[in-house]
Coordinates of C-alpha atoms in Angstrom, one line a residue:
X170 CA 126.3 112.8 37.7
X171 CA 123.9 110.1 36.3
X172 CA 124.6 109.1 32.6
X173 CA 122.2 107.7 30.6
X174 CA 120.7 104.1 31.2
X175 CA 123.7 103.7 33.8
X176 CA 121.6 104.1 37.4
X177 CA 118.3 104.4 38.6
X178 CA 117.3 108.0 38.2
X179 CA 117.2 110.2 41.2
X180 CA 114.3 112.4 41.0
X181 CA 113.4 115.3 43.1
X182 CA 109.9 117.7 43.0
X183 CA 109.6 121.4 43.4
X184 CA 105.8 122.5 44.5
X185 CA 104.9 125.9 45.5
X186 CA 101.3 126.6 46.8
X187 CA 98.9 129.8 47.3
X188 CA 96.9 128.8 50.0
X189 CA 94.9 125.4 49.1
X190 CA 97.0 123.1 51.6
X191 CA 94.8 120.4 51.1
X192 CA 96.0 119.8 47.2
X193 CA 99.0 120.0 47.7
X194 CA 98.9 117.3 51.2
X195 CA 97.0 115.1 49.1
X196 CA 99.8 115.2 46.4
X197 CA 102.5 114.6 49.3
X198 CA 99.7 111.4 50.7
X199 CA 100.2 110.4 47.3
X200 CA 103.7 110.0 46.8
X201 CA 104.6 108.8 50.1
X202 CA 101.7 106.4 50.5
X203 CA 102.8 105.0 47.2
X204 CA 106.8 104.2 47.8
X205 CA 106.9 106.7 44.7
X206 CA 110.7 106.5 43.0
X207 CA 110.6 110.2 44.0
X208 CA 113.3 110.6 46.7
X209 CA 112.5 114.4 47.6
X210 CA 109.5 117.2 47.9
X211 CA 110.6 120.5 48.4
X212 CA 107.4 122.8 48.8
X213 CA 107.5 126.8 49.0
X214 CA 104.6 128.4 50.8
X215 CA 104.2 131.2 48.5
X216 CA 103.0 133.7 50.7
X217 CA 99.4 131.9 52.1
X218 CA 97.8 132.8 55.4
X219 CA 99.3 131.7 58.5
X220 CA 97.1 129.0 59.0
X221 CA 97.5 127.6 55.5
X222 CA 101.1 127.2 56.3
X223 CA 100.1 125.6 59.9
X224 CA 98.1 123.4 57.8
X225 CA 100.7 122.2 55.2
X226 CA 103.7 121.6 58.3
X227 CA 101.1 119.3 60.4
X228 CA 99.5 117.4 57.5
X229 CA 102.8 116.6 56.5
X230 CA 104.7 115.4 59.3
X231 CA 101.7 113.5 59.9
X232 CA 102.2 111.5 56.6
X233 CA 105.8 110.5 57.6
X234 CA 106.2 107.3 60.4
X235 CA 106.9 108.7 63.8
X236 CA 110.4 107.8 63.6
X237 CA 110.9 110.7 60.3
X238 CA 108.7 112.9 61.1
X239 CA 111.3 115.4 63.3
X240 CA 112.9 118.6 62.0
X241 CA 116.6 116.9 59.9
X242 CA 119.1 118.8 59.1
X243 CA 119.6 120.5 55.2
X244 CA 121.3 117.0 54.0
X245 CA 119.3 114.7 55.1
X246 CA 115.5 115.0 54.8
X247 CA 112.6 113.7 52.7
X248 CA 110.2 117.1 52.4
X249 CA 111.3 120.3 52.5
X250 CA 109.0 123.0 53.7
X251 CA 110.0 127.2 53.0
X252 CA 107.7 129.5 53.9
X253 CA 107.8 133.1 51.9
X254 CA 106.6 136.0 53.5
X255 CA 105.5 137.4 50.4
X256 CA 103.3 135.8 47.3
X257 CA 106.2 136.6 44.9
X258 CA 105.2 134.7 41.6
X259 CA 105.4 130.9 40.4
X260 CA 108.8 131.5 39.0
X261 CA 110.1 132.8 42.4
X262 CA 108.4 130.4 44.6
X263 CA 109.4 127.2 42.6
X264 CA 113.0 128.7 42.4
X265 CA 112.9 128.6 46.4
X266 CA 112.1 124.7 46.0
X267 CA 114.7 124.1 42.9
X268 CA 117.3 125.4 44.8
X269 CA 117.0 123.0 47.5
X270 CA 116.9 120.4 45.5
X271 CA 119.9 121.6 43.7
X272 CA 121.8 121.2 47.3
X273 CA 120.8 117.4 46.9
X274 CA 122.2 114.8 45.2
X275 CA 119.0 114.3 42.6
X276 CA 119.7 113.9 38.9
X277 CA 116.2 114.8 37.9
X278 CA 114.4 118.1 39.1
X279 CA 110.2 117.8 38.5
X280 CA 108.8 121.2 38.8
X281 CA 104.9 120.1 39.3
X282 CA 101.6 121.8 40.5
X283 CA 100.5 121.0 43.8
X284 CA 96.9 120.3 42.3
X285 CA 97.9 117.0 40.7
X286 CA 97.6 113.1 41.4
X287 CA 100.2 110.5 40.0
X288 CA 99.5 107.1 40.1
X289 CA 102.5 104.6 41.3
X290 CA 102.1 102.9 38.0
X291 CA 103.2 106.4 35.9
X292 CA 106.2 106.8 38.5
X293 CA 107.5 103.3 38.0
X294 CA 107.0 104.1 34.2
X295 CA 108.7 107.3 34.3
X296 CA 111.5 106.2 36.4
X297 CA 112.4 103.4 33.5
X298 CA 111.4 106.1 30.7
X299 CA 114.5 108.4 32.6
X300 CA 116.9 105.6 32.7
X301 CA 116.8 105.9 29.0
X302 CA 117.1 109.3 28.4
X303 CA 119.6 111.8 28.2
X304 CA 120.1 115.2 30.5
X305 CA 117.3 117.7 28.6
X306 CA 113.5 118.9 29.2
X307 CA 110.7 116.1 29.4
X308 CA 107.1 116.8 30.1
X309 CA 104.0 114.1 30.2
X310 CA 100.9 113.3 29.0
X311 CA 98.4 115.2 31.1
X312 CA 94.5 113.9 32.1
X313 CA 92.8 117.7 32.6
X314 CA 89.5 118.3 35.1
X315 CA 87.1 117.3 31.8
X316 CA 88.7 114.1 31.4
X317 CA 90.7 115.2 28.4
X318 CA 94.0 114.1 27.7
X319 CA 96.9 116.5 26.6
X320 CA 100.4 115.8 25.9
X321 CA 102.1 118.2 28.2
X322 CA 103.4 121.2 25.8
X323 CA 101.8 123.9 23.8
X324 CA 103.0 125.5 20.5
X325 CA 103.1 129.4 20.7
X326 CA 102.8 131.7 18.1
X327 CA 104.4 134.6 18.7
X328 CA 102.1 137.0 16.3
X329 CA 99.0 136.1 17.8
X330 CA 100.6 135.7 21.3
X331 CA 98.2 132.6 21.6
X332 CA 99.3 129.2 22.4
X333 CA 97.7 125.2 21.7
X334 CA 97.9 121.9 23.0
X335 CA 101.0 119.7 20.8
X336 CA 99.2 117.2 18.9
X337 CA 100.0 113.0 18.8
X338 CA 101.1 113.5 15.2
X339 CA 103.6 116.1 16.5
X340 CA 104.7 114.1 19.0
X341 CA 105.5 111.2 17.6
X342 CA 107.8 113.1 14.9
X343 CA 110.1 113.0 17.1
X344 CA 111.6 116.1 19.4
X345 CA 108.9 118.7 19.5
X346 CA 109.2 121.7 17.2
X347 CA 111.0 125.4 17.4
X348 CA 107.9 127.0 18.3
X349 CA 106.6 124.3 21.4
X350 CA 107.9 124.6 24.6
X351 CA 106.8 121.9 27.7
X352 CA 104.1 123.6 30.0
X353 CA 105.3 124.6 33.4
X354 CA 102.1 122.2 35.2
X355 CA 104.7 119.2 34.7
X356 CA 108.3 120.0 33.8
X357 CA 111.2 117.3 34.7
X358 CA 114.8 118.5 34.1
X359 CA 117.9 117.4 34.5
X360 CA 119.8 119.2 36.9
X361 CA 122.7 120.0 34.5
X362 CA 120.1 122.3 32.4
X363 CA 119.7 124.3 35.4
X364 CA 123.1 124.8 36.1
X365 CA 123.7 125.5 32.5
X366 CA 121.3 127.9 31.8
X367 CA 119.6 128.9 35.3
X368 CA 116.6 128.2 37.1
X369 CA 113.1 130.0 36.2
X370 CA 113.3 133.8 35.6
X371 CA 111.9 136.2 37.9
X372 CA 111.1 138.8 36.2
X373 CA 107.2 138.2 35.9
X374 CA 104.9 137.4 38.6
X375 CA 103.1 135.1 36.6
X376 CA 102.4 133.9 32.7
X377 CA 105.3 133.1 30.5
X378 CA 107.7 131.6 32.8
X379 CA 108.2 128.0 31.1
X380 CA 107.9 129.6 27.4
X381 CA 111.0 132.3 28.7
X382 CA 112.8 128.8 30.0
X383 CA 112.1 127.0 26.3
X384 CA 113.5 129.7 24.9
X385 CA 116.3 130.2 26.7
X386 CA 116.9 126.3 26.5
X387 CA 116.9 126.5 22.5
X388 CA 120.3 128.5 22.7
X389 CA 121.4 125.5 24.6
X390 CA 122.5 122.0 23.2
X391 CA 119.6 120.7 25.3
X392 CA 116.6 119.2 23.8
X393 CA 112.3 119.5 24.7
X394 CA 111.2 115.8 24.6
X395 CA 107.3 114.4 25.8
X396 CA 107.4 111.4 27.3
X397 CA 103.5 110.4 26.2
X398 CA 104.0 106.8 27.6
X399 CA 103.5 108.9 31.4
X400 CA 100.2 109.8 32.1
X401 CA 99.2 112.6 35.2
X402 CA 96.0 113.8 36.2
X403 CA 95.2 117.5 37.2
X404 CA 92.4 117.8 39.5
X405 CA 92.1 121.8 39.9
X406 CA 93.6 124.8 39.6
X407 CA 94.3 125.4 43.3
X408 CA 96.6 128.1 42.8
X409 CA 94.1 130.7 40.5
X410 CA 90.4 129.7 42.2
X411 CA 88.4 132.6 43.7
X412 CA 86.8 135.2 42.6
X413 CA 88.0 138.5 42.0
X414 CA 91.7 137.1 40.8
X415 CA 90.4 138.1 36.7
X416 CA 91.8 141.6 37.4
X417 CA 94.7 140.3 38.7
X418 CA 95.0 137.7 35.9
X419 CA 94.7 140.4 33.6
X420 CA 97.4 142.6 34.9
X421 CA 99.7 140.0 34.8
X422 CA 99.0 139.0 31.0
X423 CA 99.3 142.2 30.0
X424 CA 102.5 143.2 31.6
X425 CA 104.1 139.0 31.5
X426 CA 103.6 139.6 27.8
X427 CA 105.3 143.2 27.6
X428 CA 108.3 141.7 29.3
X429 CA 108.7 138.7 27.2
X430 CA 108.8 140.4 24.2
X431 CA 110.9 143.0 25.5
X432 CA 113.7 140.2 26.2
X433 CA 113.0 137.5 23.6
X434 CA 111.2 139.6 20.2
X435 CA 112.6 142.9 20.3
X436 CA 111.5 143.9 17.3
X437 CA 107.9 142.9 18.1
X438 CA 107.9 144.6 21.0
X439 CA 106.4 147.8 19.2
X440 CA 104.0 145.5 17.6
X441 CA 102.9 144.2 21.3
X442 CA 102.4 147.8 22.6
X443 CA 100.6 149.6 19.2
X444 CA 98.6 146.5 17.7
X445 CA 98.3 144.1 20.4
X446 CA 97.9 145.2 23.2
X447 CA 94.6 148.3 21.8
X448 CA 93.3 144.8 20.1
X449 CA 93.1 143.1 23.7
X450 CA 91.2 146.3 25.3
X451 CA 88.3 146.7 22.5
X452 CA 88.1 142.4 23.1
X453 CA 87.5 143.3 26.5
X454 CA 85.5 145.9 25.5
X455 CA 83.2 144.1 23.0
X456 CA 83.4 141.1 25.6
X457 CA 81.6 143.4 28.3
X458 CA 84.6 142.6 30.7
X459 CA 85.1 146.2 31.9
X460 CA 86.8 145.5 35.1
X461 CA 89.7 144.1 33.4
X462 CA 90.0 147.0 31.0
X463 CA 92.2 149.3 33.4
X464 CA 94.2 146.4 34.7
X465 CA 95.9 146.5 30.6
X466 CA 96.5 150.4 30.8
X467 CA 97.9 150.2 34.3
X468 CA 99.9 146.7 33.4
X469 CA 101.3 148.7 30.5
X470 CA 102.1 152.1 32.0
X471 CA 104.1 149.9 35.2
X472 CA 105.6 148.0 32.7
X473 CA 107.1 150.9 30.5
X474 CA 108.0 152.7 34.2
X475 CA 109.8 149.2 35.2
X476 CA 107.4 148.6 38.0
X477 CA 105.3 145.6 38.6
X478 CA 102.9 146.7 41.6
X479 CA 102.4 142.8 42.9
X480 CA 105.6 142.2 42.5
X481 CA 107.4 141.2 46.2
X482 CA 110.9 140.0 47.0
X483 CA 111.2 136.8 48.4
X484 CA 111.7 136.7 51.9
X485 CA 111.6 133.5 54.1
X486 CA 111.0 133.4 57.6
X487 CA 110.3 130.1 58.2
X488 CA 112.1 126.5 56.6
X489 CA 111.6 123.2 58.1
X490 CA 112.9 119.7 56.8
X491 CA 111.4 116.6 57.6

């Protein structure tokens, strides 16, 4: 196990992709093309169409040299590729990926979307920045679609249920506060977090899955840091493009949120279901956005039965390492 400033960190991403292939080959182009410090890609196919997955297995042996592009065994291989039958959620997906590189000998686990770009330059920097620090939960500074530049955690507040970008000042304080947590587009962490406090939970099919992980974390000794020096660039949401997905988007706000309360703020649970949640449906209602409106009453009803209705065990049929 690497100590701090003792080796060269061994660092390890976990992708999962919803159809969109291409974003996710161009990150792979990326960080191959580049002699990245990265030493493994694991990437779940979360359930696309079969020729999305057809897509993502040729376009990626093509990026390796003729000699490493063959099927390797489960110790020695450079991408890994799973293929879920099912579209079971982010936190299920990227667990598939984790978990493979948990079977490696990586120090470093980066759970990343696919729909990102990373220039060598920020992985040379990161890999020094990770020499120095010690086993916890880093994010980076983050270059969004509109040119804007984040710093790769939000604060949440848990009465309005809203959440907003950490600022410099914040930052620069030091470790970031009770209430931040790093956002799940760029997460590194040390493989010891995982195995002390376990990977991404399950439970929701999307929303909510990082801030459940930062708060799980805070019980631990294990410290949130931004490394702001480390600078990404998100180039699209590949994952929640297309229309007709706000319905689906709204079910899984509405029942993410039910569940995360239910677990983390008991005692605001009630508030959730009585204030919050008859708030949300006259916004909706005032907003014109009556489509959405029955996806809250049937998110809430499934929730309070224990069903989620998109919910889908993972089930792979299909793993290849390259």
């Amino acid at each position: 196990m690497q100590q701090s400033g003792q080796q060269v960190p061994r660092i390890g991403i976990a992708l999962v992709q919803w159809n969109h292939a291409e974003y996710t080959l161009h990150l792979l182009k990326h960080l191959i093309e580049s002699r990245s410090p990265v030493l493994r890609i694991a990437v779940c196919d979360n359930g696309s169409d079969k020729g999305g997955w057809k897509q993502l297995v040729h376009g990626a042996k093509q990026l390796l040299p003729v000699s490493t592009s063959e099927p390797k065994s489960t110790a020695d291989w450079k991408i890994a590729l799973f293929r879920n039958r099912n579209n079971s959620g982010f936190a299920a997906g990227t667990n598939v990926s984790l978990d493979a590189l948990l079977q490696t000998e990586l120090d470093w686990l980066w759970v990343l979307n696919n729909d990102v770009t990373i220039e060598r330059s920020e992985l040379t920097k990161l890999s020094h920045e990770l020499e120095e620090k010690v086993p916890g939960v880093y994010g980076v500074s983050i270059l969004d679609e509109s040119g804007e530049k984040t710093l790769g955690a939000n604060v949440f507040n848990k009465w309005t249920t809203k959440y907003r970008p950490v600022t410099q000042k914040e930052v620069e304080k030091g470790r970031i506060g009770k209430d931040c947590y790093i956002n799940g587009a760029s997460m590194i962490v040390h493989r010891s977090v995982i195995e002390s406090i376990g990977m991404l939970s399950e439970a929701t099919f999307l929303y909510f899955e990082e801030l459940d992980f930062s708060t799980r974390l805070k019980k631990s000794p294990y410290k949130q840091e931004i490394i702001d020096k480390v600078l990404i660039q998100h180039i699209g949401a590949g994952s929640s493009k297309g229309k007709g997905l706000s319905k689906m988007r709204m079910y899984h706000e509405t029942w993410s949120t039910l569940a995360f309360y239910k677990k983390h703020y008991h005692k605001l649970f009630y508030y959730i279901i009585f204030v919050r949640t008859p708030l949300r449906m006259v916004t909706l209602l005032l907003k014109r956005r009556y489509t959405e409106l029955p996806e809250v009453i049937r998110a809430t009803f499934d929730f309070l039965r224990g069903e989620n209705r998109y919910k889908q065990p993972v089930e792979l049929i299909e793993k290849i390492f390259l």
